Amino acid sequence: MPAWKAIEQAEPEFAERVRRLFDAGRHKTIATLRADRSPRISGIECAFADGELRFGSMAGARKGADLRRDPRFALHGPTFHPEEGREGDWPGEAKIAGRAVPAGPVTTAETSEPPDGEMFVADITEVVLTHLNAEATRLVIESWTPEQGLRRVERE
């Protein structure tokens, strides 16, 4: 499965728009699967660095345990509501799904203390960008998968 750089190389303009939406706010939402396979939603921060999408989990956090047990995740960028009368200004929203690959401990200090948490790198299976068309009359869903590349659908 691809790292973020694969999407940047395959569809640079699409990747830039997705990244801009993710970078528009600090707090994102991640969905993981609990041990009983029911969904769990958690707040999270993430970063695009060196062609990868990275995110962490604090030591002892349930989302880290979820991802170690079942690496599937769905990550939703910050959301902004369309303003009535200014729907055309709505930037849309972005989502990324895939599998979390452990990438080592997270530490904030150079000490012999235990790690502050663990880092994960995303193997991406799908990227979705939802926004309005130029006239703000139709919903546009753009999605990228490694198998199908970039697709675009418009809905009334």
PDB file of N, CA and C in Angstrom, residues 23-76:
ATOM      1  N   ASP A  23      -4.139  20.438   6.895  1.00  0.00           N
ATOM      2  CA  ASP A  23      -3.284  21.405   7.585  1.00  0.00           C
ATOM      3  C   ASP A  23      -4.042  22.650   8.061  1.00  0.00           C
ATOM      4  N   ALA A  24      -5.316  22.786   7.709  1.00  0.00           N
ATOM      5  CA  ALA A  24      -6.090  23.974   8.069  1.00  0.00           C
ATOM      6  C   ALA A  24      -6.453  24.028   9.556  1.00  0.00           C
ATOM      7  N   GLY A  25      -6.309  22.939  10.248  1.00  0.00           N
ATOM      8  CA  GLY A  25      -6.606  22.899  11.681  1.00  0.00           C
ATOM      9  C   GLY A  25      -5.772  21.820  12.345  1.00  0.00           C
ATOM     10  N   ARG A  26      -5.515  21.993  13.608  1.00  0.00           N
ATOM     11  CA  ARG A  26      -4.632  21.068  14.321  1.00  0.00           C
ATOM     12  C   ARG A  26      -5.304  19.733  14.659  1.00  0.00           C
ATOM     13  N   HIS A  27      -6.587  19.767  15.000  1.00  0.00           N
ATOM     14  CA  HIS A  27      -7.258  18.584  15.526  1.00  0.00           C
ATOM     15  C   HIS A  27      -8.038  17.845  14.449  1.00  0.00           C
ATOM     16  N   LYS A  28      -7.755  16.540  14.360  1.00  0.00           N
ATOM     17  CA  LYS A  28      -8.439  15.659  13.438  1.00  0.00           C
ATOM     18  C   LYS A  28      -9.174  14.585  14.244  1.00  0.00           C
ATOM     19  N   THR A  29      -9.900  13.714  13.563  1.00  0.00           N
ATOM     20  CA  THR A  29     -10.607  12.615  14.198  1.00  0.00           C
ATOM     21  C   THR A  29     -10.189  11.317  13.528  1.00  0.00           C
ATOM     22  N   ILE A  30      -9.882  10.302  14.346  1.00  0.00           N
ATOM     23  CA  ILE A  30      -9.507   9.002  13.808  1.00  0.00           C
ATOM     24  C   ILE A  30     -10.498   7.956  14.306  1.00  0.00           C
ATOM     25  N   ALA A  31     -10.859   7.052  13.420  1.00  0.00           N
ATOM     26  CA  ALA A  31     -11.696   5.903  13.780  1.00  0.00           C
ATOM     27  C   ALA A  31     -10.809   4.666  13.771  1.00  0.00           C
ATOM     28  N   THR A  32     -10.888   3.899  14.844  1.00  0.00           N
ATOM     29  CA  THR A  32     -10.176   2.623  14.967  1.00  0.00           C
ATOM     30  C   THR A  32     -11.198   1.565  15.362  1.00  0.00           C
ATOM     31  N   LEU A  33     -10.728   0.326  15.462  1.00  0.00           N
ATOM     32  CA  LEU A  33     -11.618  -0.767  15.858  1.00  0.00           C
ATOM     33  C   LEU A  33     -11.222  -1.299  17.228  1.00  0.00           C
ATOM     34  N   ARG A  34     -12.191  -1.376  18.129  1.00  0.00           N
ATOM     35  CA  ARG A  34     -11.979  -1.932  19.466  1.00  0.00           C
ATOM     36  C   ARG A  34     -11.783  -3.448  19.368  1.00  0.00           C
ATOM     37  N   ALA A  35     -11.426  -4.068  20.477  1.00  0.00           N
ATOM     38  CA  ALA A  35     -11.226  -5.515  20.513  1.00  0.00           C
ATOM     39  C   ALA A  35     -12.484  -6.274  20.091  1.00  0.00           C
ATOM     40  N   ASP A  36     -13.670  -5.724  20.405  1.00  0.00           N
ATOM     41  CA  ASP A  36     -14.914  -6.394  20.006  1.00  0.00           C
ATOM     42  C   ASP A  36     -15.352  -5.999  18.588  1.00  0.00           C
ATOM     43  N   ARG A  37     -14.489  -5.273  17.876  1.00  0.00           N
ATOM     44  CA  ARG A  37     -14.673  -4.832  16.495  1.00  0.00           C
ATOM     45  C   ARG A  37     -15.679  -3.701  16.343  1.00  0.00           C
ATOM     46  N   SER A  38     -16.125  -3.112  17.439  1.00  0.00           N
ATOM     47  CA  SER A  38     -16.976  -1.927  17.340  1.00  0.00           C
ATOM     48  C   SER A  38     -16.078  -0.713  17.109  1.00  0.00           C
ATOM     49  N   PRO A  39     -16.618   0.347  16.515  1.00  0.00           N
ATOM     50  CA  PRO A  39     -15.774   1.508  16.203  1.00  0.00           C
ATOM     51  C   PRO A  39     -15.463   2.358  17.426  1.00  0.00           C
ATOM     52  N   ARG A  40     -14.298   2.997  17.379  1.00  0.00           N
ATOM     53  CA  ARG A  40     -13.909   3.976  18.395  1.00  0.00           C
ATOM     54  C   ARG A  40     -13.469   5.234  17.645  1.00  0.00           C
ATOM     55  N   ILE A  41     -13.952   6.389  18.079  1.00  0.00           N
ATOM     56  CA  ILE A  41     -13.558   7.676  17.517  1.00  0.00           C
ATOM     57  C   ILE A  41     -12.693   8.385  18.555  1.00  0.00           C
ATOM     58  N   SER A  42     -11.554   8.922  18.112  1.00  0.00           N
ATOM     59  CA  SER A  42     -10.643   9.623  19.012  1.00  0.00           C
ATOM     60  C   SER A  42     -10.117  10.874  18.323  1.00  0.00           C
ATOM     61  N   GLY A  43      -9.815  11.873  19.121  1.00  0.00           N
ATOM     62  CA  GLY A  43      -9.125  13.042  18.594  1.00  0.00           C
ATOM     63  C   GLY A  43      -7.662  12.688  18.362  1.00  0.00           C
ATOM     64  N   ILE A  44      -7.055  13.332  17.376  1.00  0.00           N
ATOM     65  CA  ILE A  44      -5.662  13.027  17.042  1.00  0.00           C
ATOM     66  C   ILE A  44      -5.060  14.201  16.276  1.00  0.00           C
ATOM     67  N   GLU A  45      -3.753  14.272  16.310  1.00  0.00           N
ATOM     68  CA  GLU A  45      -3.004  15.188  15.458  1.00  0.00           C
ATOM     69  C   GLU A  45      -2.201  14.333  14.494  1.00  0.00           C
ATOM     70  N   CYS A  46      -1.919  14.868  13.320  1.00  0.00           N
ATOM     71  CA  CYS A  46      -1.118  14.133  12.347  1.00  0.00           C
ATOM     72  C   CYS A  46      -0.220  15.123  11.615  1.00  0.00           C
ATOM     73  N   ALA A  47       0.758  14.569  10.896  1.00  0.00           N
ATOM     74  CA  ALA A  47       1.682  15.426  10.149  1.00  0.00           C
ATOM     75  C   ALA A  47       2.089  14.732   8.863  1.00  0.00           C
ATOM     76  N   PHE A  48       2.255  15.523   7.816  1.00  0.00           N
ATOM     77  CA  PHE A  48       2.825  15.057   6.565  1.00  0.00           C
ATOM     78  C   PHE A  48       4.305  15.417   6.615  1.00  0.00           C
ATOM     79  N   ALA A  49       5.168  14.414   6.533  1.00  0.00           N
ATOM     80  CA  ALA A  49       6.609  14.671   6.600  1.00  0.00           C
ATOM     81  C   ALA A  49       7.352  13.615   5.799  1.00  0.00           C
ATOM     82  N   ASP A  50       8.322  14.060   5.014  1.00  0.00           N
ATOM     83  CA  ASP A  50       9.170  13.147   4.245  1.00  0.00           C
ATOM     84  C   ASP A  50       8.362  12.156   3.407  1.00  0.00           C
ATOM     85  N   GLY A  51       7.279  12.635   2.808  1.00  0.00           N
ATOM     86  CA  GLY A  51       6.467  11.791   1.941  1.00  0.00           C
ATOM     87  C   GLY A  51       5.582  10.800   2.669  1.00  0.00           C
ATOM     88  N   GLU A  52       5.433  10.977   3.988  1.00  0.00           N
ATOM     89  CA  GLU A  52       4.608  10.075   4.775  1.00  0.00           C
ATOM     90  C   GLU A  52       3.557  10.855   5.549  1.00  0.00           C
ATOM     91  N   LEU A  53       2.480  10.161   5.888  1.00  0.00           N
ATOM     92  CA  LEU A  53       1.496  10.668   6.820  1.00  0.00           C
ATOM     93  C   LEU A  53       1.756   9.960   8.135  1.00  0.00           C
ATOM     94  N   ARG A  54       2.046  10.734   9.182  1.00  0.00           N
ATOM     95  CA  ARG A  54       2.404  10.169  10.489  1.00  0.00           C
ATOM     96  C   ARG A  54       1.429  10.652  11.552  1.00  0.00           C
ATOM     97  N   PHE A  55       1.167   9.778  12.508  1.00  0.00           N
ATOM     98  CA  PHE A  55       0.378  10.153  13.673  1.00  0.00           C
ATOM     99  C   PHE A  55       0.807   9.300  14.850  1.00  0.00           C
ATOM    100  N   GLY A  56       0.520   9.791  16.036  1.00  0.00           N
ATOM    101  CA  GLY A  56       0.968   9.095  17.227  1.00  0.00           C
ATOM    102  C   GLY A  56      -0.161   8.762  18.167  1.00  0.00           C
ATOM    103  N   SER A  57       0.215   8.010  19.188  1.00  0.00           N
ATOM    104  CA  SER A  57      -0.708   7.657  20.250  1.00  0.00           C
ATOM    105  C   SER A  57       0.046   7.772  21.564  1.00  0.00           C
ATOM    106  N   MET A  58      -0.558   8.422  22.551  1.00  0.00           N
ATOM    107  CA  MET A  58       0.094   8.549  23.854  1.00  0.00           C
ATOM    108  C   MET A  58       0.238   7.165  24.487  1.00  0.00           C
ATOM    109  N   ALA A  59       1.239   7.030  25.339  1.00  0.00           N
ATOM    110  CA  ALA A  59       1.459   5.765  26.042  1.00  0.00           C
ATOM    111  C   ALA A  59       0.190   5.372  26.788  1.00  0.00           C
ATOM    112  N   GLY A  60      -0.226   4.135  26.631  1.00  0.00           N
ATOM    113  CA  GLY A  60      -1.402   3.619  27.325  1.00  0.00           C
ATOM    114  C   GLY A  60      -2.735   3.978  26.709  1.00  0.00           C
ATOM    115  N   ALA A  61      -2.739   4.747  25.610  1.00  0.00           N
ATOM    116  CA  ALA A  61      -4.005   5.151  24.983  1.00  0.00           C
ATOM    117  C   ALA A  61      -4.657   3.963  24.277  1.00  0.00           C
ATOM    118  N   ARG A  62      -5.974   3.946  24.298  1.00  0.00           N
ATOM    119  CA  ARG A  62      -6.724   2.850  23.668  1.00  0.00           C
ATOM    120  C   ARG A  62      -6.551   2.848  22.149  1.00  0.00           C
ATOM    121  N   LYS A  63      -6.419   4.016  21.525  1.00  0.00           N
ATOM    122  CA  LYS A  63      -6.289   4.013  20.064  1.00  0.00           C
ATOM    123  C   LYS A  63      -5.018   3.307  19.623  1.00  0.00           C
ATOM    124  N   GLY A  64      -3.926   3.461  20.386  1.00  0.00           N
ATOM    125  CA  GLY A  64      -2.692   2.730  20.075  1.00  0.00           C
ATOM    126  C   GLY A  64      -2.884   1.230  20.190  1.00  0.00           C
ATOM    127  N   ALA A  65      -3.578   0.802  21.246  1.00  0.00           N
ATOM    128  CA  ALA A  65      -3.870  -0.628  21.418  1.00  0.00           C
ATOM    129  C   ALA A  65      -4.753  -1.125  20.279  1.00  0.00           C
ATOM    130  N   ASP A  66      -5.736  -0.312  19.895  1.00  0.00           N
ATOM    131  CA  ASP A  66      -6.599  -0.682  18.763  1.00  0.00           C
ATOM    132  C   ASP A  66      -5.766  -0.890  17.501  1.00  0.00           C
ATOM    133  N   LEU A  67      -4.865   0.068  17.218  1.00  0.00           N
ATOM    134  CA  LEU A  67      -4.078   0.004  15.978  1.00  0.00           C
ATOM    135  C   LEU A  67      -3.061  -1.134  15.982  1.00  0.00           C
ATOM    136  N   ARG A  68      -2.542  -1.484  17.141  1.00  0.00           N
ATOM    137  CA  ARG A  68      -1.632  -2.643  17.207  1.00  0.00           C
ATOM    138  C   ARG A  68      -2.395  -3.939  16.941  1.00  0.00           C
ATOM    139  N   ARG A  69      -3.631  -4.015  17.418  1.00  0.00           N
ATOM    140  CA  ARG A  69      -4.449  -5.216  17.261  1.00  0.00           C
ATOM    141  C   ARG A  69      -5.006  -5.323  15.834  1.00  0.00           C
ATOM    142  N   ASP A  70      -5.513  -4.210  15.331  1.00  0.00           N
ATOM    143  CA  ASP A  70      -6.102  -4.167  13.981  1.00  0.00           C
ATOM    144  C   ASP A  70      -5.694  -2.823  13.391  1.00  0.00           C
ATOM    145  N   PRO A  71      -4.787  -2.799  12.427  1.00  0.00           N
ATOM    146  CA  PRO A  71      -4.220  -1.525  11.970  1.00  0.00           C
ATOM    147  C   PRO A  71      -5.126  -0.654  11.107  1.00  0.00           C
ATOM    148  N   ARG A  72      -6.318  -1.107  10.792  1.00  0.00           N
ATOM    149  CA  ARG A  72      -7.200  -0.305   9.931  1.00  0.00           C
ATOM    150  C   ARG A  72      -7.665   0.960  10.653  1.00  0.00           C
ATOM    151  N   PHE A  73      -7.681   2.061   9.906  1.00  0.00           N
ATOM    152  CA  PHE A  73      -8.120   3.345  10.456  1.00  0.00           C
ATOM    153  C   PHE A  73      -8.802   4.162   9.377  1.00  0.00           C
ATOM    154  N   ALA A  74      -9.572   5.142   9.829  1.00  0.00           N
ATOM    155  CA  ALA A  74     -10.113   6.195   8.967  1.00  0.00           C
ATOM    156  C   ALA A  74      -9.829   7.509   9.681  1.00  0.00           C
ATOM    157  N   LEU A  75      -9.243   8.437   8.956  1.00  0.00           N
ATOM    158  CA  LEU A  75      -8.827   9.717   9.524  1.00  0.00           C
ATOM    159  C   LEU A  75      -9.600  10.828   8.826  1.00  0.00           C
ATOM    160  N   HIS A  76     -10.228  11.701   9.611  1.00  0.00           N
ATOM    161  CA  HIS A  76     -11.028  12.798   9.064  1.00  0.00           C
ATOM    162  C   HIS A  76     -10.356  14.106   9.442  1.00  0.00           C
TER     163      HIS A  76
END
